[in-house]
């Protein structure tokens, strides 16, 4: 079976699982699917769902926040509503000097559409994109 026949999910390293739980469950509202150990840390990992499927592995690790790349992207129909909802929950959207952002932090996406970025408490970057 080729790899393309199997589901994939993003794995996100965090420095403190309790802080991550407050962010991913509290601010983002992601549903917990499963929790368990991470290496030698009892209850140091969480698996979250999104879009009706398993989407993110979040685990406590010393490698947290080391990447500057976007770790995962949500594709949505109503970008403004999602950004407003997350902003109300305390999520801060990033603004990059080289891009023009609207008042919400949304910018035009290369190739069309729009995008907004935010970070978790460890500096892991995520995006929300819309084709409109």
PDB file of N, CA and C in Angstrom, residues 10-77:
ATOM      1  N   UNK A  10      -0.305  16.290  11.837  1.00  0.00           N
ATOM      2  CA  UNK A  10       0.842  17.087  12.263  1.00  0.00           C
ATOM      3  C   UNK A  10       1.201  16.737  13.700  1.00  0.00           C
ATOM      4  N   UNK A  11       2.495  16.747  14.017  1.00  0.00           N
ATOM      5  CA  UNK A  11       2.982  16.547  15.385  1.00  0.00           C
ATOM      6  C   UNK A  11       3.634  17.838  15.842  1.00  0.00           C
ATOM      7  N   UNK A  12       3.181  18.347  16.976  1.00  0.00           N
ATOM      8  CA  UNK A  12       3.604  19.647  17.479  1.00  0.00           C
ATOM      9  C   UNK A  12       4.277  19.469  18.831  1.00  0.00           C
ATOM     10  N   UNK A  13       5.541  19.861  18.928  1.00  0.00           N
ATOM     11  CA  UNK A  13       6.270  19.795  20.194  1.00  0.00           C
ATOM     12  C   UNK A  13       5.981  21.048  21.013  1.00  0.00           C
ATOM     13  N   UNK A  14       5.679  20.858  22.300  1.00  0.00           N
ATOM     14  CA  UNK A  14       5.430  21.968  23.221  1.00  0.00           C
ATOM     15  C   UNK A  14       6.311  21.804  24.452  1.00  0.00           C
ATOM     16  N   UNK A  15       6.627  22.908  25.117  1.00  0.00           N
ATOM     17  CA  UNK A  15       7.516  22.830  26.278  1.00  0.00           C
ATOM     18  C   UNK A  15       6.781  22.455  27.564  1.00  0.00           C
ATOM     19  N   UNK A  16       5.481  22.730  27.623  1.00  0.00           N
ATOM     20  CA  UNK A  16       4.697  22.426  28.822  1.00  0.00           C
ATOM     21  C   UNK A  16       3.303  21.996  28.397  1.00  0.00           C
ATOM     22  N   UNK A  17       2.948  20.747  28.660  1.00  0.00           N
ATOM     23  CA  UNK A  17       1.678  20.208  28.181  1.00  0.00           C
ATOM     24  C   UNK A  17       0.480  20.903  28.830  1.00  0.00           C
ATOM     25  N   UNK A  18       0.597  21.334  30.083  1.00  0.00           N
ATOM     26  CA  UNK A  18      -0.518  22.018  30.745  1.00  0.00           C
ATOM     27  C   UNK A  18      -0.818  23.357  30.057  1.00  0.00           C
ATOM     28  N   UNK A  19       0.220  24.100  29.709  1.00  0.00           N
ATOM     29  CA  UNK A  19       0.040  25.358  28.976  1.00  0.00           C
ATOM     30  C   UNK A  19      -0.560  25.070  27.606  1.00  0.00           C
ATOM     31  N   UNK A  20      -0.089  24.017  26.958  1.00  0.00           N
ATOM     32  CA  UNK A  20      -0.606  23.636  25.640  1.00  0.00           C
ATOM     33  C   UNK A  20      -2.083  23.272  25.715  1.00  0.00           C
ATOM     34  N   UNK A  21      -2.490  22.548  26.746  1.00  0.00           N
ATOM     35  CA  UNK A  21      -3.903  22.176  26.910  1.00  0.00           C
ATOM     36  C   UNK A  21      -4.765  23.429  26.998  1.00  0.00           C
ATOM     37  N   UNK A  22      -4.330  24.412  27.766  1.00  0.00           N
ATOM     38  CA  UNK A  22      -5.106  25.663  27.877  1.00  0.00           C
ATOM     39  C   UNK A  22      -5.227  26.358  26.523  1.00  0.00           C
ATOM     40  N   UNK A  23      -4.196  26.286  25.699  1.00  0.00           N
ATOM     41  CA  UNK A  23      -4.232  26.929  24.389  1.00  0.00           C
ATOM     42  C   UNK A  23      -5.054  26.120  23.386  1.00  0.00           C
ATOM     43  N   UNK A  24      -4.688  24.863  23.175  1.00  0.00           N
ATOM     44  CA  UNK A  24      -5.321  24.057  22.131  1.00  0.00           C
ATOM     45  C   UNK A  24      -6.786  23.727  22.446  1.00  0.00           C
ATOM     46  N   UNK A  25      -7.080  23.432  23.697  1.00  0.00           N
ATOM     47  CA  UNK A  25      -8.460  23.126  24.067  1.00  0.00           C
ATOM     48  C   UNK A  25      -9.235  24.392  24.423  1.00  0.00           C
ATOM     49  N   UNK A  26      -8.612  25.274  25.219  1.00  0.00           N
ATOM     50  CA  UNK A  26      -9.301  26.462  25.689  1.00  0.00           C
ATOM     51  C   UNK A  26      -9.468  27.535  24.640  1.00  0.00           C
ATOM     52  N   UNK A  27      -8.373  27.948  23.998  1.00  0.00           N
ATOM     53  CA  UNK A  27      -8.445  29.043  23.019  1.00  0.00           C
ATOM     54  C   UNK A  27      -8.857  28.579  21.631  1.00  0.00           C
ATOM     55  N   UNK A  28      -8.292  27.464  21.164  1.00  0.00           N
ATOM     56  CA  UNK A  28      -8.631  26.987  19.828  1.00  0.00           C
ATOM     57  C   UNK A  28      -9.901  26.144  19.813  1.00  0.00           C
ATOM     58  N   UNK A  29     -10.258  25.579  20.950  1.00  0.00           N
ATOM     59  CA  UNK A  29     -11.476  24.767  21.031  1.00  0.00           C
ATOM     60  C   UNK A  29     -11.370  23.414  20.353  1.00  0.00           C
ATOM     61  N   UNK A  30     -10.156  22.877  20.246  1.00  0.00           N
ATOM     62  CA  UNK A  30      -9.994  21.574  19.615  1.00  0.00           C
ATOM     63  C   UNK A  30     -10.442  20.463  20.561  1.00  0.00           C
ATOM     64  N   UNK A  31     -11.175  19.479  20.047  1.00  0.00           N
ATOM     65  CA  UNK A  31     -11.624  18.378  20.901  1.00  0.00           C
ATOM     66  C   UNK A  31     -10.503  17.371  21.154  1.00  0.00           C
ATOM     67  N   UNK A  32     -10.379  16.979  22.408  1.00  0.00           N
ATOM     68  CA  UNK A  32      -9.406  15.964  22.803  1.00  0.00           C
ATOM     69  C   UNK A  32      -9.914  14.599  22.354  1.00  0.00           C
ATOM     70  N   UNK A  33      -9.085  13.872  21.617  1.00  0.00           N
ATOM     71  CA  UNK A  33      -9.419  12.524  21.170  1.00  0.00           C
ATOM     72  C   UNK A  33      -8.801  11.501  22.122  1.00  0.00           C
ATOM     73  N   UNK A  34      -7.574  11.781  22.554  1.00  0.00           N
ATOM     74  CA  UNK A  34      -6.842  10.827  23.386  1.00  0.00           C
ATOM     75  C   UNK A  34      -5.705  11.543  24.089  1.00  0.00           C
ATOM     76  N   UNK A  35      -5.352  11.084  25.287  1.00  0.00           N
ATOM     77  CA  UNK A  35      -4.160  11.583  25.963  1.00  0.00           C
ATOM     78  C   UNK A  35      -3.337  10.387  26.414  1.00  0.00           C
ATOM     79  N   UNK A  36      -2.044  10.636  26.617  1.00  0.00           N
ATOM     80  CA  UNK A  36      -1.171   9.545  27.019  1.00  0.00           C
ATOM     81  C   UNK A  36       0.204  10.054  27.356  1.00  0.00           C
ATOM     82  N   UNK A  37       1.166   9.149  27.521  1.00  0.00           N
ATOM     83  CA  UNK A  37       2.528   9.555  27.863  1.00  0.00           C
ATOM     84  C   UNK A  37       3.279  10.097  26.652  1.00  0.00           C
ATOM     85  N   UNK A  38       4.295  10.897  26.929  1.00  0.00           N
ATOM     86  CA  UNK A  38       5.220  11.370  25.902  1.00  0.00           C
ATOM     87  C   UNK A  38       6.613  11.085  26.424  1.00  0.00           C
ATOM     88  N   UNK A  39       7.289  10.153  25.780  1.00  0.00           N
ATOM     89  CA  UNK A  39       8.599   9.679  26.242  1.00  0.00           C
ATOM     90  C   UNK A  39       8.463   9.258  27.702  1.00  0.00           C
ATOM     91  N   UNK A  40       9.147   9.937  28.626  1.00  0.00           N
ATOM     92  CA  UNK A  40       9.060   9.559  30.046  1.00  0.00           C
ATOM     93  C   UNK A  40       8.152  10.504  30.830  1.00  0.00           C
ATOM     94  N   UNK A  41       7.279  11.252  30.140  1.00  0.00           N
ATOM     95  CA  UNK A  41       6.376  12.204  30.789  1.00  0.00           C
ATOM     96  C   UNK A  41       4.971  11.608  30.834  1.00  0.00           C
ATOM     97  N   UNK A  42       4.526  11.248  32.013  1.00  0.00           N
ATOM     98  CA  UNK A  42       3.182  10.714  32.167  1.00  0.00           C
ATOM     99  C   UNK A  42       2.179  11.769  31.732  1.00  0.00           C
ATOM    100  N   UNK A  43       1.222  11.376  30.924  1.00  0.00           N
ATOM    101  CA  UNK A  43       0.165  12.279  30.438  1.00  0.00           C
ATOM    102  C   UNK A  43       0.758  13.504  29.730  1.00  0.00           C
ATOM    103  N   UNK A  44       1.854  13.309  28.990  1.00  0.00           N
ATOM    104  CA  UNK A  44       2.558  14.410  28.325  1.00  0.00           C
ATOM    105  C   UNK A  44       2.187  14.615  26.868  1.00  0.00           C
ATOM    106  N   UNK A  45       1.152  13.911  26.387  1.00  0.00           N
ATOM    107  CA  UNK A  45       0.764  14.114  24.994  1.00  0.00           C
ATOM    108  C   UNK A  45      -0.752  14.167  24.863  1.00  0.00           C
ATOM    109  N   UNK A  46      -1.195  14.825  23.812  1.00  0.00           N
ATOM    110  CA  UNK A  46      -2.613  14.931  23.502  1.00  0.00           C
ATOM    111  C   UNK A  46      -2.777  14.718  21.997  1.00  0.00           C
ATOM    112  N   UNK A  47      -3.867  14.089  21.633  1.00  0.00           N
ATOM    113  CA  UNK A  47      -4.252  13.973  20.233  1.00  0.00           C
ATOM    114  C   UNK A  47      -5.565  14.719  20.088  1.00  0.00           C
ATOM    115  N   UNK A  48      -5.600  15.656  19.141  1.00  0.00           N
ATOM    116  CA  UNK A  48      -6.774  16.499  18.920  1.00  0.00           C
ATOM    117  C   UNK A  48      -7.398  16.223  17.565  1.00  0.00           C
ATOM    118  N   UNK A  49      -8.705  16.392  17.525  1.00  0.00           N
ATOM    119  CA  UNK A  49      -9.444  16.261  16.288  1.00  0.00           C
ATOM    120  C   UNK A  49      -9.750  17.616  15.692  1.00  0.00           C
ATOM    121  N   UNK A  50     -10.007  17.617  14.388  1.00  0.00           N
ATOM    122  CA  UNK A  50     -10.433  18.816  13.685  1.00  0.00           C
ATOM    123  C   UNK A  50     -11.033  18.381  12.354  1.00  0.00           C
ATOM    124  N   UNK A  51     -12.136  18.980  11.963  1.00  0.00           N
ATOM    125  CA  UNK A  51     -12.758  18.622  10.695  1.00  0.00           C
ATOM    126  C   UNK A  51     -13.285  17.204  10.657  1.00  0.00           C
ATOM    127  N   UNK A  52     -13.618  16.642  11.810  1.00  0.00           N
ATOM    128  CA  UNK A  52     -14.159  15.294  11.868  1.00  0.00           C
ATOM    129  C   UNK A  52     -13.121  14.183  11.814  1.00  0.00           C
ATOM    130  N   UNK A  53     -11.844  14.538  11.908  1.00  0.00           N
ATOM    131  CA  UNK A  53     -10.785  13.529  11.866  1.00  0.00           C
ATOM    132  C   UNK A  53      -9.712  13.867  12.898  1.00  0.00           C
ATOM    133  N   UNK A  54      -8.836  12.920  13.156  1.00  0.00           N
ATOM    134  CA  UNK A  54      -7.688  13.181  14.012  1.00  0.00           C
ATOM    135  C   UNK A  54      -6.744  14.095  13.242  1.00  0.00           C
ATOM    136  N   UNK A  55      -6.280  15.187  13.903  1.00  0.00           N
ATOM    137  CA  UNK A  55      -5.524  16.196  13.172  1.00  0.00           C
ATOM    138  C   UNK A  55      -4.147  16.515  13.746  1.00  0.00           C
ATOM    139  N   UNK A  56      -4.026  16.605  15.065  1.00  0.00           N
ATOM    140  CA  UNK A  56      -2.769  17.053  15.670  1.00  0.00           C
ATOM    141  C   UNK A  56      -2.341  16.135  16.805  1.00  0.00           C
ATOM    142  N   UNK A  57      -1.057  15.798  16.825  1.00  0.00           N
ATOM    143  CA  UNK A  57      -0.411  15.203  17.994  1.00  0.00           C
ATOM    144  C   UNK A  57       0.324  16.351  18.671  1.00  0.00           C
ATOM    145  N   UNK A  58       0.025  16.620  19.921  1.00  0.00           N
ATOM    146  CA  UNK A  58       0.714  17.657  20.682  1.00  0.00           C
ATOM    147  C   UNK A  58       1.417  16.949  21.834  1.00  0.00           C
ATOM    148  N   UNK A  59       2.732  17.139  21.928  1.00  0.00           N
ATOM    149  CA  UNK A  59       3.491  16.396  22.935  1.00  0.00           C
ATOM    150  C   UNK A  59       4.556  17.274  23.566  1.00  0.00           C
ATOM    151  N   UNK A  60       4.828  17.021  24.839  1.00  0.00           N
ATOM    152  CA  UNK A  60       5.846  17.774  25.554  1.00  0.00           C
ATOM    153  C   UNK A  60       7.224  17.275  25.148  1.00  0.00           C
ATOM    154  N   UNK A  61       8.103  18.234  24.799  1.00  0.00           N
ATOM    155  CA  UNK A  61       9.438  17.872  24.320  1.00  0.00           C
ATOM    156  C   UNK A  61      10.387  19.056  24.449  1.00  0.00           C
ATOM    157  N   UNK A  62      11.654  18.761  24.575  1.00  0.00           N
ATOM    158  CA  UNK A  62      12.677  19.790  24.605  1.00  0.00           C
ATOM    159  C   UNK A  62      12.904  20.445  23.254  1.00  0.00           C
ATOM    160  N   UNK A  63      12.280  19.936  22.198  1.00  0.00           N
ATOM    161  CA  UNK A  63      12.441  20.515  20.862  1.00  0.00           C
ATOM    162  C   UNK A  63      11.348  21.531  20.531  1.00  0.00           C
ATOM    163  N   UNK A  64      10.549  21.902  21.496  1.00  0.00           N
ATOM    164  CA  UNK A  64       9.401  22.797  21.257  1.00  0.00           C
ATOM    165  C   UNK A  64       9.817  24.134  20.660  1.00  0.00           C
ATOM    166  N   UNK A  65       9.035  24.585  19.679  1.00  0.00           N
ATOM    167  CA  UNK A  65       9.208  25.915  19.114  1.00  0.00           C
ATOM    168  C   UNK A  65      10.482  26.123  18.324  1.00  0.00           C
ATOM    169  N   UNK A  66      11.127  25.091  17.866  1.00  0.00           N
ATOM    170  CA  UNK A  66      12.406  25.229  17.159  1.00  0.00           C
ATOM    171  C   UNK A  66      12.241  25.568  15.676  1.00  0.00           C
ATOM    172  N   UNK A  67      11.073  25.302  15.110  1.00  0.00           N
ATOM    173  CA  UNK A  67      10.857  25.564  13.687  1.00  0.00           C
ATOM    174  C   UNK A  67      10.159  26.904  13.484  1.00  0.00           C
ATOM    175  N   UNK A  68      10.590  27.645  12.473  1.00  0.00           N
ATOM    176  CA  UNK A  68       9.932  28.900  12.131  1.00  0.00           C
ATOM    177  C   UNK A  68       8.889  28.696  11.040  1.00  0.00           C
ATOM    178  N   UNK A  69       8.778  27.488  10.534  1.00  0.00           N
ATOM    179  CA  UNK A  69       7.835  27.189   9.456  1.00  0.00           C
ATOM    180  C   UNK A  69       6.415  27.023  10.002  1.00  0.00           C
ATOM    181  N   UNK A  70       5.439  27.148   9.127  1.00  0.00           N
ATOM    182  CA  UNK A  70       4.051  26.879   9.498  1.00  0.00           C
ATOM    183  C   UNK A  70       3.898  25.384   9.717  1.00  0.00           C
ATOM    184  N   UNK A  71       3.398  25.017  10.903  1.00  0.00           N
ATOM    185  CA  UNK A  71       3.296  23.607  11.284  1.00  0.00           C
ATOM    186  C   UNK A  71       2.059  22.923  10.711  1.00  0.00           C
ATOM    187  N   UNK A  72       0.942  23.651  10.618  1.00  0.00           N
ATOM    188  CA  UNK A  72      -0.312  23.097  10.102  1.00  0.00           C
ATOM    189  C   UNK A  72      -1.187  24.258   9.650  1.00  0.00           C
ATOM    190  N   UNK A  73      -2.084  23.968   8.722  1.00  0.00           N
ATOM    191  CA  UNK A  73      -2.981  24.981   8.174  1.00  0.00           C
ATOM    192  C   UNK A  73      -4.409  24.453   8.184  1.00  0.00           C
ATOM    193  N   UNK A  74      -5.326  25.274   8.642  1.00  0.00           N
ATOM    194  CA  UNK A  74      -6.752  24.975   8.552  1.00  0.00           C
ATOM    195  C   UNK A  74      -7.298  25.678   7.321  1.00  0.00           C
ATOM    196  N   UNK A  75      -8.106  24.977   6.531  1.00  0.00           N
ATOM    197  CA  UNK A  75      -8.741  25.541   5.341  1.00  0.00           C
ATOM    198  C   UNK A  75     -10.209  25.768   5.664  1.00  0.00           C
ATOM    199  N   UNK A  76     -10.644  27.018   5.594  1.00  0.00           N
ATOM    200  CA  UNK A  76     -11.980  27.400   6.056  1.00  0.00           C
ATOM    201  C   UNK A  76     -12.724  28.172   4.970  1.00  0.00           C
ATOM    202  N   UNK A  77     -14.038  28.241   5.120  1.00  0.00           N
ATOM    203  CA  UNK A  77     -14.860  29.010   4.192  1.00  0.00           C
ATOM    204  C   UNK A  77     -14.981  30.465   4.618  1.00  0.00           C
TER     205      UNK A  77
END
